[in-house]
PDB file of C-alpha atoms in Angstrom:
ATOM      1  CA  MET N   1     -57.234 -68.573 -59.465  1.00 41.00           C
ATOM      2  CA  MET N   2     -58.893 -67.584 -56.203  1.00 38.00           C
ATOM      3  CA  SER N   3     -62.650 -67.046 -56.479  1.00 41.00           C
ATOM      4  CA  SER N   4     -64.063 -63.647 -55.525  1.00 39.00           C
ATOM      5  CA  LYS N   5     -66.174 -65.325 -52.821  1.00 37.00           C
ATOM      6  CA  LEU N   6     -63.114 -66.999 -51.270  1.00 32.00           C
ATOM      7  CA  ALA N   7     -61.147 -63.754 -51.494  1.00 37.00           C
ATOM      8  CA  GLY N   8     -63.955 -61.966 -49.691  1.00 39.00           C
ATOM      9  CA  LEU N   9     -63.988 -64.567 -46.925  1.00 34.00           C
ATOM     10  CA  LEU N  10     -60.219 -64.345 -46.511  1.00 32.00           C
ATOM     11  CA  SER N  11     -60.405 -60.553 -46.395  1.00 38.00           C
ATOM     12  CA  ALA N  12     -63.093 -60.728 -43.722  1.00 37.00           C
ATOM     13  CA  CYS N  13     -60.994 -63.163 -41.685  1.00 34.00           C
ATOM     14  CA  LEU N  14     -57.971 -60.866 -41.925  1.00 35.00           C
ATOM     15  CA  LEU N  15     -60.060 -57.969 -40.685  1.00 38.00           C
ATOM     16  CA  CYS N  16     -61.361 -60.057 -37.787  1.00 38.00           C
ATOM     17  CA  GLY N  17     -57.798 -60.935 -36.878  1.00 37.00           C
ATOM     18  CA  ALA N  18     -56.816 -57.284 -37.016  1.00 41.00           C
ATOM     19  CA  ALA N  19     -59.677 -56.395 -34.710  1.00 40.00           C
ATOM     20  CA  GLY N  20     -58.463 -58.889 -32.118  1.00 42.00           C
ATOM     21  CA  ALA N  21     -54.793 -57.984 -32.379  1.00 50.00           C
ATOM     22  CA  GLN N  22     -54.653 -54.247 -32.861  1.00 83.00           C
ATOM     23  CA  VAL N  23     -56.856 -51.231 -33.458  1.00 89.00           C
ATOM     24  CA  ASP N  24     -60.287 -52.492 -34.533  1.00 90.00           C
ATOM     25  CA  LEU N  25     -60.865 -51.752 -38.217  1.00 87.00           C
ATOM     26  CA  LEU N  26     -64.565 -52.561 -38.100  1.00 89.00           C
ATOM     27  CA  VAL N  27     -65.823 -50.116 -35.454  1.00 95.00           C
ATOM     28  CA  GLY N  28     -65.383 -46.346 -35.225  1.00 96.00           C
ATOM     29  CA  GLY N  29     -62.135 -45.128 -36.722  1.00 96.00           C
ATOM     30  CA  VAL N  30     -61.442 -42.605 -39.449  1.00 95.00           C
ATOM     31  CA  THR N  31     -64.200 -41.984 -41.972  1.00 95.00           C
ATOM     32  CA  THR N  32     -65.384 -39.364 -44.459  1.00 94.00           C
ATOM     33  CA  PRO N  33     -68.159 -36.793 -44.012  1.00 94.00           C
ATOM     34  CA  ALA N  34     -70.389 -38.756 -46.411  1.00 94.00           C
ATOM     35  CA  ALA N  35     -69.873 -42.027 -44.506  1.00 96.00           C
ATOM     36  CA  PHE N  36     -69.877 -40.592 -40.985  1.00 96.00           C
ATOM     37  CA  THR N  37     -73.415 -41.772 -40.172  1.00 95.00           C
ATOM     38  CA  THR N  38     -72.530 -45.316 -41.241  1.00 96.00           C
ATOM     39  CA  ARG N  39     -69.852 -45.448 -38.550  1.00 97.00           C
ATOM     40  CA  TYR N  40     -71.121 -43.112 -35.825  1.00 98.00           C
ATOM     41  CA  ALA N  41     -74.276 -41.850 -34.144  1.00 97.00           C
ATOM     42  CA  LEU N  42     -74.484 -38.124 -33.411  1.00 97.00           C
ATOM     43  CA  ASN N  43     -76.309 -36.205 -30.671  1.00 96.00           C
ATOM     44  CA  ALA N  44     -76.549 -32.509 -31.507  1.00 97.00           C
ATOM     45  CA  GLY N  45     -79.081 -29.811 -30.750  1.00 94.00           C
ATOM     46  CA  ALA N  46     -78.655 -27.997 -34.044  1.00 92.00           C
ATOM     47  CA  GLY N  47     -77.512 -28.634 -37.586  1.00 87.00           C
ATOM     48  CA  GLY N  48     -74.057 -27.432 -38.483  1.00 92.00           C
ATOM     49  CA  ASN N  49     -72.612 -28.152 -35.042  1.00 97.00           C
ATOM     50  CA  VAL N  50     -70.229 -30.752 -36.501  1.00 97.00           C
ATOM     51  CA  ALA N  51     -67.580 -30.058 -39.131  1.00 96.00           C
ATOM     52  CA  PHE N  52     -64.642 -31.937 -40.624  1.00 97.00           C
ATOM     53  CA  ILE N  53     -61.527 -29.762 -40.492  1.00 97.00           C
ATOM     54  CA  ALA N  54     -57.767 -29.959 -41.002  1.00 97.00           C
ATOM     55  CA  ASP N  55     -55.846 -30.828 -37.854  1.00 97.00           C
ATOM     56  CA  PRO N  56     -55.158 -27.488 -36.118  1.00 97.00           C
ATOM     57  CA  ALA N  57     -51.871 -28.965 -34.846  1.00 95.00           C
ATOM     58  CA  GLY N  58     -50.624 -28.912 -38.436  1.00 93.00           C
ATOM     59  CA  THR N  59     -50.559 -32.608 -39.358  1.00 92.00           C
ATOM     60  CA  SER N  60     -52.219 -34.068 -42.455  1.00 93.00           C
ATOM     61  CA  ARG N  61     -55.054 -35.573 -40.399  1.00 94.00           C
ATOM     62  CA  THR N  62     -58.687 -34.654 -40.860  1.00 96.00           C
ATOM     63  CA  VAL N  63     -60.418 -34.237 -37.506  1.00 98.00           C
ATOM     64  CA  ILE N  64     -63.829 -33.222 -36.129  1.00 98.00           C
ATOM     65  CA  SER N  65     -64.963 -29.872 -34.761  1.00 98.00           C
ATOM     66  CA  THR N  66     -67.950 -29.966 -32.378  1.00 98.00           C
ATOM     67  CA  THR N  67     -69.800 -26.837 -31.233  1.00 98.00           C
ATOM     68  CA  VAL N  68     -72.546 -26.115 -28.688  1.00 98.00           C
ATOM     69  CA  ARG N  69     -74.270 -22.731 -28.369  1.00 97.00           C
ATOM     70  CA  ASP N  70     -76.403 -21.674 -25.439  1.00 95.00           C
ATOM     71  CA  THR N  71     -79.252 -21.057 -27.906  1.00 96.00           C
ATOM     72  CA  ASP N  72     -79.281 -24.691 -29.069  1.00 96.00           C
ATOM     73  CA  PRO N  73     -82.176 -26.900 -27.967  1.00 96.00           C
ATOM     74  CA  ALA N  74     -81.269 -29.557 -25.414  1.00 95.00           C
ATOM     75  CA  VAL N  75     -80.890 -33.207 -26.400  1.00 95.00           C
ATOM     76  CA  GLY N  76     -82.229 -35.513 -23.699  1.00 88.00           C
ATOM     77  CA  ASN N  77     -82.286 -32.546 -21.298  1.00 91.00           C
ATOM     78  CA  LEU N  78     -78.575 -31.891 -21.894  1.00 95.00           C
ATOM     79  CA  MET N  79     -76.669 -29.369 -23.972  1.00 97.00           C
ATOM     80  CA  ARG N  80     -74.432 -31.467 -26.174  1.00 97.00           C
ATOM     81  CA  THR N  81     -72.781 -32.168 -29.499  1.00 98.00           C
ATOM     82  CA  ASP N  82     -71.086 -35.542 -29.243  1.00 98.00           C
ATOM     83  CA  TYR N  83     -70.903 -38.865 -31.041  1.00 98.00           C
ATOM     84  CA  TYR N  84     -70.226 -42.547 -30.470  1.00 98.00           C
ATOM     85  CA  PRO N  85     -69.282 -45.498 -32.735  1.00 98.00           C
ATOM     86  CA  LEU N  86     -72.113 -47.705 -33.939  1.00 97.00           C
ATOM     87  CA  ASN N  87     -72.131 -51.431 -33.092  1.00 94.00           C
ATOM     88  CA  GLU N  88     -69.973 -50.863 -30.009  1.00 96.00           C
ATOM     89  CA  ALA N  89     -71.484 -51.785 -26.654  1.00 94.00           C
ATOM     90  CA  LEU N  90     -69.455 -54.338 -24.709  1.00 94.00           C
ATOM     91  CA  ALA N  91     -70.940 -55.760 -21.501  1.00 94.00           C
ATOM     92  CA  THR N  92     -67.968 -57.789 -20.203  1.00 95.00           C
ATOM     93  CA  GLY N  93     -64.425 -58.500 -21.304  1.00 96.00           C
ATOM     94  CA  VAL N  94     -61.321 -56.610 -22.412  1.00 97.00           C
ATOM     95  CA  ARG N  95     -61.577 -53.582 -24.669  1.00 97.00           C
ATOM     96  CA  TRP N  96     -59.255 -50.707 -25.557  1.00 98.00           C
ATOM     97  CA  TYR N  97     -60.410 -47.147 -26.339  1.00 98.00           C
ATOM     98  CA  GLY N  98     -58.606 -44.107 -27.719  1.00 97.00           C
ATOM     99  CA  VAL N  99     -60.208 -40.656 -27.507  1.00 98.00           C
ATOM    100  CA  SER N 100     -58.267 -37.458 -28.262  1.00 97.00           C
ATOM    101  CA  VAL N 101     -59.343 -33.855 -27.681  1.00 98.00           C
ATOM    102  CA  TYR N 102     -57.908 -30.455 -28.611  1.00 98.00           C
ATOM    103  CA  LEU N 103     -58.889 -27.197 -26.917  1.00 98.00           C
ATOM    104  CA  PRO N 104     -58.706 -24.324 -29.419  1.00 97.00           C
ATOM    105  CA  ALA N 105     -57.289 -20.914 -28.515  1.00 96.00           C
ATOM    106  CA  SER N 106     -60.872 -19.611 -28.246  1.00 95.00           C
ATOM    107  CA  TRP N 107     -61.658 -21.917 -25.297  1.00 97.00           C
ATOM    108  CA  ALA N 108     -62.776 -19.660 -22.418  1.00 96.00           C
ATOM    109  CA  VAL N 109     -61.833 -20.653 -18.875  1.00 96.00           C
ATOM    110  CA  HIS N 110     -64.975 -21.089 -16.757  1.00 96.00           C
ATOM    111  CA  PRO N 111     -65.709 -23.015 -13.544  1.00 96.00           C
ATOM    112  CA  TYR N 112     -68.699 -24.861 -15.040  1.00 97.00           C
ATOM    113  CA  PRO N 113     -67.516 -28.291 -16.241  1.00 97.00           C
ATOM    114  CA  ALA N 114     -67.620 -29.557 -19.806  1.00 98.00           C
ATOM    115  CA  VAL N 115     -67.407 -33.299 -20.476  1.00 98.00           C
ATOM    116  CA  VAL N 116     -65.152 -33.818 -23.514  1.00 98.00           C
ATOM    117  CA  ALA N 117     -64.880 -37.642 -23.552  1.00 98.00           C
ATOM    118  CA  GLN N 118     -66.488 -40.518 -21.703  1.00 97.00           C
ATOM    119  CA  ILE N 119     -67.154 -44.242 -21.492  1.00 97.00           C
ATOM    120  CA  GLU N 120     -70.886 -44.357 -20.857  1.00 94.00           C
ATOM    121  CA  ASN N 121     -73.081 -47.152 -19.568  1.00 92.00           C
ATOM    122  CA  VAL N 122     -75.708 -48.344 -22.048  1.00 89.00           C
ATOM    123  CA  GLY N 123     -78.858 -50.332 -21.341  1.00 79.00           C
ATOM    124  CA  SER N 124     -78.525 -50.251 -17.576  1.00 63.00           C
ATOM    125  CA  THR N 125     -81.745 -50.906 -15.705  1.00 64.00           C
ATOM    126  CA  ALA N 126     -80.544 -48.550 -12.947  1.00 62.00           C
ATOM    127  CA  PRO N 127     -81.145 -45.032 -14.306  1.00 69.00           C
ATOM    128  CA  GLY N 128     -79.222 -42.027 -13.105  1.00 79.00           C
ATOM    129  CA  LEU N 129     -75.842 -43.728 -12.659  1.00 91.00           C
ATOM    130  CA  PRO N 130     -72.898 -41.616 -13.858  1.00 93.00           C
ATOM    131  CA  SER N 131     -70.709 -42.642 -16.779  1.00 94.00           C
ATOM    132  CA  LEU N 132     -68.051 -45.187 -15.856  1.00 95.00           C
ATOM    133  CA  LEU N 133     -65.353 -42.810 -17.022  1.00 97.00           C
ATOM    134  CA  SER N 134     -65.527 -39.093 -17.864  1.00 97.00           C
ATOM    135  CA  LEU N 135     -62.849 -36.626 -18.958  1.00 98.00           C
ATOM    136  CA  LEU N 136     -63.847 -33.089 -17.967  1.00 98.00           C
ATOM    137  CA  VAL N 137     -62.517 -29.583 -18.388  1.00 98.00           C
ATOM    138  CA  ARG N 138     -63.328 -27.550 -15.274  1.00 97.00           C
ATOM    139  CA  GLY N 139     -61.842 -24.080 -15.094  1.00 96.00           C
ATOM    140  CA  ASP N 140     -58.340 -24.462 -16.490  1.00 95.00           C
ATOM    141  CA  ASN N 141     -57.898 -28.068 -15.314  1.00 96.00           C
ATOM    142  CA  LEU N 142     -58.452 -31.544 -16.719  1.00 97.00           C
ATOM    143  CA  GLU N 143     -60.331 -33.966 -14.457  1.00 97.00           C
ATOM    144  CA  LEU N 144     -60.875 -37.701 -14.791  1.00 97.00           C
ATOM    145  CA  HIS N 145     -63.884 -39.294 -13.062  1.00 96.00           C
ATOM    146  CA  VAL N 146     -64.148 -43.083 -12.596  1.00 97.00           C
ATOM    147  CA  ASN N 147     -67.310 -44.807 -11.292  1.00 95.00           C
ATOM    148  CA  ALA N 148     -68.557 -48.380 -10.775  1.00 95.00           C
ATOM    149  CA  ASN N 149     -71.098 -50.369  -8.736  1.00 93.00           C
ATOM    150  CA  TYR N 150     -71.431 -54.119  -8.096  1.00 94.00           C
ATOM    151  CA  LEU N 151     -74.942 -53.890  -6.621  1.00 93.00           C
ATOM    152  CA  ALA N 152     -78.038 -55.110  -8.431  1.00 91.00           C
ATOM    153  CA  PRO N 153     -79.811 -52.485 -10.568  1.00 90.00           C
ATOM    154  CA  SER N 154     -82.620 -52.274  -8.018  1.00 89.00           C
ATOM    155  CA  SER N 155     -80.110 -51.177  -5.352  1.00 92.00           C
ATOM    156  CA  ALA N 156     -77.385 -49.301  -7.255  1.00 92.00           C
ATOM    157  CA  THR N 157     -77.449 -45.513  -6.952  1.00 92.00           C
ATOM    158  CA  GLU N 158     -75.003 -42.712  -7.619  1.00 92.00           C
ATOM    159  CA  SER N 159     -74.488 -42.201  -3.883  1.00 92.00           C
ATOM    160  CA  ASN N 160     -73.513 -45.839  -3.187  1.00 93.00           C
ATOM    161  CA  SER N 161     -71.309 -46.213  -6.268  1.00 94.00           C
ATOM    162  CA  ALA N 162     -67.533 -46.301  -5.970  1.00 93.00           C
ATOM    163  CA  SER N 163     -66.311 -42.961  -7.329  1.00 94.00           C
ATOM    164  CA  GLN N 164     -62.871 -41.417  -7.817  1.00 95.00           C
ATOM    165  CA  VAL N 165     -61.853 -38.001  -9.166  1.00 96.00           C
ATOM    166  CA  MET N 166     -58.306 -37.398 -10.423  1.00 95.00           C
ATOM    167  CA  MET N 167     -56.781 -34.041 -11.302  1.00 95.00           C
ATOM    168  CA  LEU N 168     -54.706 -34.615 -14.419  1.00 94.00           C
ATOM    169  CA  GLY N 169     -53.170 -31.160 -14.620  1.00 93.00           C
ATOM    170  CA  PRO N 170     -53.773 -27.995 -16.623  1.00 95.00           C
ATOM    171  CA  ALA N 171     -56.116 -27.995 -19.614  1.00 96.00           C
ATOM    172  CA  VAL N 172     -53.502 -26.888 -22.132  1.00 94.00           C
ATOM    173  CA  LYS N 173     -54.906 -25.150 -25.197  1.00 96.00           C
ATOM    174  CA  GLU N 174     -53.740 -25.756 -28.763  1.00 97.00           C
ATOM    175  CA  ARG N 175     -52.326 -29.199 -27.982  1.00 96.00           C
ATOM    176  CA  TRP N 176     -53.765 -32.671 -28.371  1.00 97.00           C
ATOM    177  CA  ASN N 177     -54.621 -34.529 -25.184  1.00 96.00           C
ATOM    178  CA  CYS N 178     -54.824 -38.250 -25.954  1.00 97.00           C
ATOM    179  CA  LEU N 179     -56.575 -40.622 -23.546  1.00 97.00           C
ATOM    180  CA  VAL N 180     -56.085 -44.382 -23.893  1.00 97.00           C
ATOM    181  CA  VAL N 181     -58.174 -46.804 -21.831  1.00 98.00           C
ATOM    182  CA  ARG N 182     -57.738 -50.527 -21.272  1.00 97.00           C
ATOM    183  CA  SER N 183     -60.683 -52.024 -19.421  1.00 97.00           C
ATOM    184  CA  ASP N 184     -61.676 -55.512 -18.418  1.00 97.00           C
ATOM    185  CA  TRP N 185     -65.370 -54.766 -17.906  1.00 96.00           C
ATOM    186  CA  GLN N 186     -66.713 -56.833 -15.020  1.00 95.00           C
ATOM    187  CA  PRO N 187     -69.565 -55.842 -12.686  1.00 93.00           C
ATOM    188  CA  ALA N 188     -68.830 -58.574 -10.113  1.00 93.00           C
ATOM    189  CA  LEU N 189     -67.024 -57.502  -6.973  1.00 90.00           C
ATOM    190  CA  GLY N 190     -63.230 -57.621  -7.370  1.00 90.00           C
ATOM    191  CA  SER N 191     -63.153 -59.156 -10.853  1.00 94.00           C
ATOM    192  CA  GLY N 192     -62.423 -56.346 -13.333  1.00 95.00           C
ATOM    193  CA  ALA N 193     -59.577 -53.978 -14.200  1.00 96.00           C
ATOM    194  CA  VAL N 194     -59.087 -50.472 -15.604  1.00 97.00           C
ATOM    195  CA  THR N 195     -55.878 -48.760 -16.741  1.00 97.00           C
ATOM    196  CA  LEU N 196     -55.745 -45.213 -18.120  1.00 97.00           C
ATOM    197  CA  TRP N 197     -52.989 -43.312 -19.925  1.00 97.00           C
ATOM    198  CA  MET N 198     -53.086 -39.583 -20.663  1.00 96.00           C
ATOM    199  CA  ASN N 199     -50.527 -38.356 -23.186  1.00 95.00           C
ATOM    200  CA  GLY N 200     -48.468 -41.503 -22.659  1.00 95.00           C
ATOM    201  CA  GLU N 201     -48.395 -41.283 -18.864  1.00 95.00           C
ATOM    202  CA  LYS N 202     -50.166 -43.937 -16.811  1.00 96.00           C
ATOM    203  CA  VAL N 203     -52.556 -41.977 -14.595  1.00 95.00           C
ATOM    204  CA  TYR N 204     -54.754 -44.749 -13.175  1.00 95.00           C
ATOM    205  CA  ASN N 205     -54.499 -48.478 -12.645  1.00 95.00           C
ATOM    206  CA  ALA N 206     -56.954 -50.683 -10.750  1.00 94.00           C
ATOM    207  CA  ALA N 207     -56.886 -54.489 -10.786  1.00 95.00           C
ATOM    208  CA  MET N 208     -59.267 -56.987  -9.177  1.00 93.00           C
ATOM    209  CA  THR N 209     -61.909 -54.318  -8.928  1.00 93.00           C
ATOM    210  CA  THR N 210     -65.511 -53.737  -9.926  1.00 93.00           C
ATOM    211  CA  SER N 211     -65.236 -51.897 -13.226  1.00 95.00           C
ATOM    212  CA  SER N 212     -68.807 -51.526 -14.537  1.00 94.00           C
ATOM    213  CA  TYR N 213     -72.499 -51.736 -13.633  1.00 93.00           C
ATOM    214  CA  VAL N 214     -74.696 -54.834 -13.427  1.00 93.00           C
ATOM    215  CA  GLY N 215     -76.836 -55.115 -16.558  1.00 91.00           C
ATOM    216  CA  ALA N 216     -74.986 -52.419 -18.514  1.00 92.00           C
ATOM    217  CA  ALA N 217     -72.791 -52.366 -21.603  1.00 94.00           C
ATOM    218  CA  GLN N 218     -70.094 -49.796 -22.302  1.00 94.00           C
ATOM    219  CA  ARG N 219     -69.372 -47.505 -25.252  1.00 95.00           C
ATOM    220  CA  PRO N 220     -67.076 -44.509 -25.811  1.00 98.00           C
ATOM    221  CA  ARG N 221     -68.159 -40.954 -26.694  1.00 97.00           C
ATOM    222  CA  ALA N 222     -66.281 -37.872 -27.833  1.00 98.00           C
ATOM    223  CA  GLY N 223     -67.364 -34.256 -28.169  1.00 98.00           C
ATOM    224  CA  LEU N 224     -69.056 -31.741 -25.893  1.00 98.00           C
ATOM    225  CA  LEU N 225     -71.595 -32.458 -23.161  1.00 97.00           C
ATOM    226  CA  PHE N 226     -72.603 -30.171 -20.304  1.00 97.00           C
ATOM    227  CA  PRO N 227     -73.910 -31.823 -17.106  1.00 94.00           C
ATOM    228  CA  GLY N 228     -75.255 -28.415 -15.984  1.00 93.00           C
ATOM    229  CA  MET N 229     -75.168 -24.894 -17.341  1.00 94.00           C
ATOM    230  CA  MET N 230     -72.631 -23.908 -20.003  1.00 96.00           C
ATOM    231  CA  GLY N 231     -71.665 -20.590 -18.449  1.00 95.00           C
ATOM    232  CA  VAL N 232     -70.424 -19.254 -21.800  1.00 97.00           C
ATOM    233  CA  PRO N 233     -72.348 -18.406 -25.003  1.00 97.00           C
ATOM    234  CA  GLU N 234     -70.516 -20.947 -27.150  1.00 97.00           C
ATOM    235  CA  ARG N 235     -68.008 -23.781 -26.903  1.00 97.00           C
ATOM    236  CA  THR N 236     -66.025 -25.428 -29.690  1.00 98.00           C
ATOM    237  CA  LEU N 237     -63.918 -28.553 -29.199  1.00 98.00           C
ATOM    238  CA  VAL N 238     -61.788 -30.436 -31.720  1.00 98.00           C
ATOM    239  CA  THR N 239     -61.717 -34.225 -31.458  1.00 98.00           C
ATOM    240  CA  ASP N 240     -60.174 -37.113 -33.306  1.00 97.00           C
ATOM    241  CA  PHE N 241     -62.121 -40.148 -34.456  1.00 98.00           C
ATOM    242  CA  ILE N 242     -62.689 -42.762 -31.747  1.00 98.00           C
ATOM    243  CA  SER N 243     -60.440 -45.835 -31.826  1.00 97.00           C
ATOM    244  CA  VAL N 244     -61.224 -49.186 -30.242  1.00 97.00           C
ATOM    245  CA  GLY N 245     -59.169 -52.349 -29.859  1.00 96.00           C
ATOM    246  CA  GLY N 246     -59.492 -55.990 -28.908  1.00 93.00           C
ATOM    247  CA  PRO N 247     -57.926 -58.020 -26.080  1.00 93.00           C
ATOM    248  CA  ASN N 248     -54.487 -58.274 -27.720  1.00 93.00           C
ATOM    249  CA  THR N 249     -54.134 -54.594 -28.575  1.00 95.00           C
ATOM    250  CA  THR N 250     -51.288 -52.666 -26.915  1.00 95.00           C
ATOM    251  CA  VAL N 251     -51.055 -49.130 -25.581  1.00 96.00           C
ATOM    252  CA  SER N 252     -48.325 -48.418 -28.142  1.00 95.00           C
ATOM    253  CA  GLN N 253     -50.641 -49.382 -31.018  1.00 95.00           C
ATOM    254  CA  MET N 254     -53.371 -47.126 -29.669  1.00 96.00           C
ATOM    255  CA  TYR N 255     -50.999 -44.163 -29.447  1.00 96.00           C
ATOM    256  CA  GLN N 256     -49.582 -44.832 -32.913  1.00 94.00           C
ATOM    257  CA  ASN N 257     -53.165 -44.405 -34.160  1.00 94.00           C
ATOM    258  CA  SER N 258     -53.700 -41.103 -32.317  1.00 95.00           C
ATOM    259  CA  PRO N 259     -52.871 -37.445 -33.019  1.00 96.00           C
ATOM    260  CA  CYS N 260     -50.233 -37.752 -30.269  1.00 95.00           C
ATOM    261  CA  SER N 261     -48.162 -40.258 -32.271  1.00 93.00           C
ATOM    262  CA  ALA N 262     -45.698 -37.520 -33.262  1.00 87.00           C
ATOM    263  CA  TYR N 263     -44.506 -37.054 -29.682  1.00 88.00           C
ATOM    264  CA  ILE N 264     -45.539 -40.297 -27.927  1.00 90.00           C
ATOM    265  CA  SER N 265     -43.849 -43.541 -28.928  1.00 86.00           C
ATOM    266  CA  GLY N 266     -43.227 -46.890 -27.305  1.00 85.00           C
ATOM    267  CA  GLY N 267     -40.015 -45.590 -25.797  1.00 86.00           C
ATOM    268  CA  ASN N 268     -41.679 -42.822 -23.798  1.00 88.00           C
ATOM    269  CA  ILE N 269     -44.997 -44.406 -22.801  1.00 93.00           C
ATOM    270  CA  GLN N 270     -45.153 -44.922 -19.070  1.00 89.00           C
ATOM    271  CA  TRP N 271     -46.098 -48.585 -18.801  1.00 87.00           C
TER     272      TRP N 271
END
């Protein structure tokens, strides 16, 4: 008979293998309201700004509603209600991320941007650098911002960073928008790679490129963040739990784990 200690070790090894081969079971992922703080860290200006709700698209999933009101106190000088997975800050190497957002019918069109997902730089000694990747709603459009800098922290600034802005199309309400990211995080010049898919379509691909910042690690965030003024009294965004994957994960596995799995499969992902 297998001892409980040996069984525990085998179980741990299986989980480690799963983390390297597919969606990581040990970081982020689906959790319950009671266990949320054991898996995620939350930044919110007021209590009650986060709720667990049934998927408004009608599936059996439980998802997360995040709200920001213009009367909320700022968090770190920013209006925000967003969250990130604990124990997830990769400095270099290959990592996959899945972040999905849903704009409810109540979402008001306004020219002031709202960040709804991002891959942020953590622990950088060069303050003020923008997130490596940000998904924004501006007006009635979705925008994707990508940034990087190979310079030393003492020299790197926002103005001398490589920066690209992509218009992804209309910000469609009452539909999931599922972003999948594969990144080989490398701050050295010409040594990294980033590929992005939105709703199964490849929207960005850069190889042999600087993909991060010197001295920084990377972690994903989901929820609402306003880089400036809100422009409206209240915003509510629905998000899925954040998924992460190891070097051998595939884009198909990430989409199978997302709210878009019902209409995005391996046969219609743009590779």
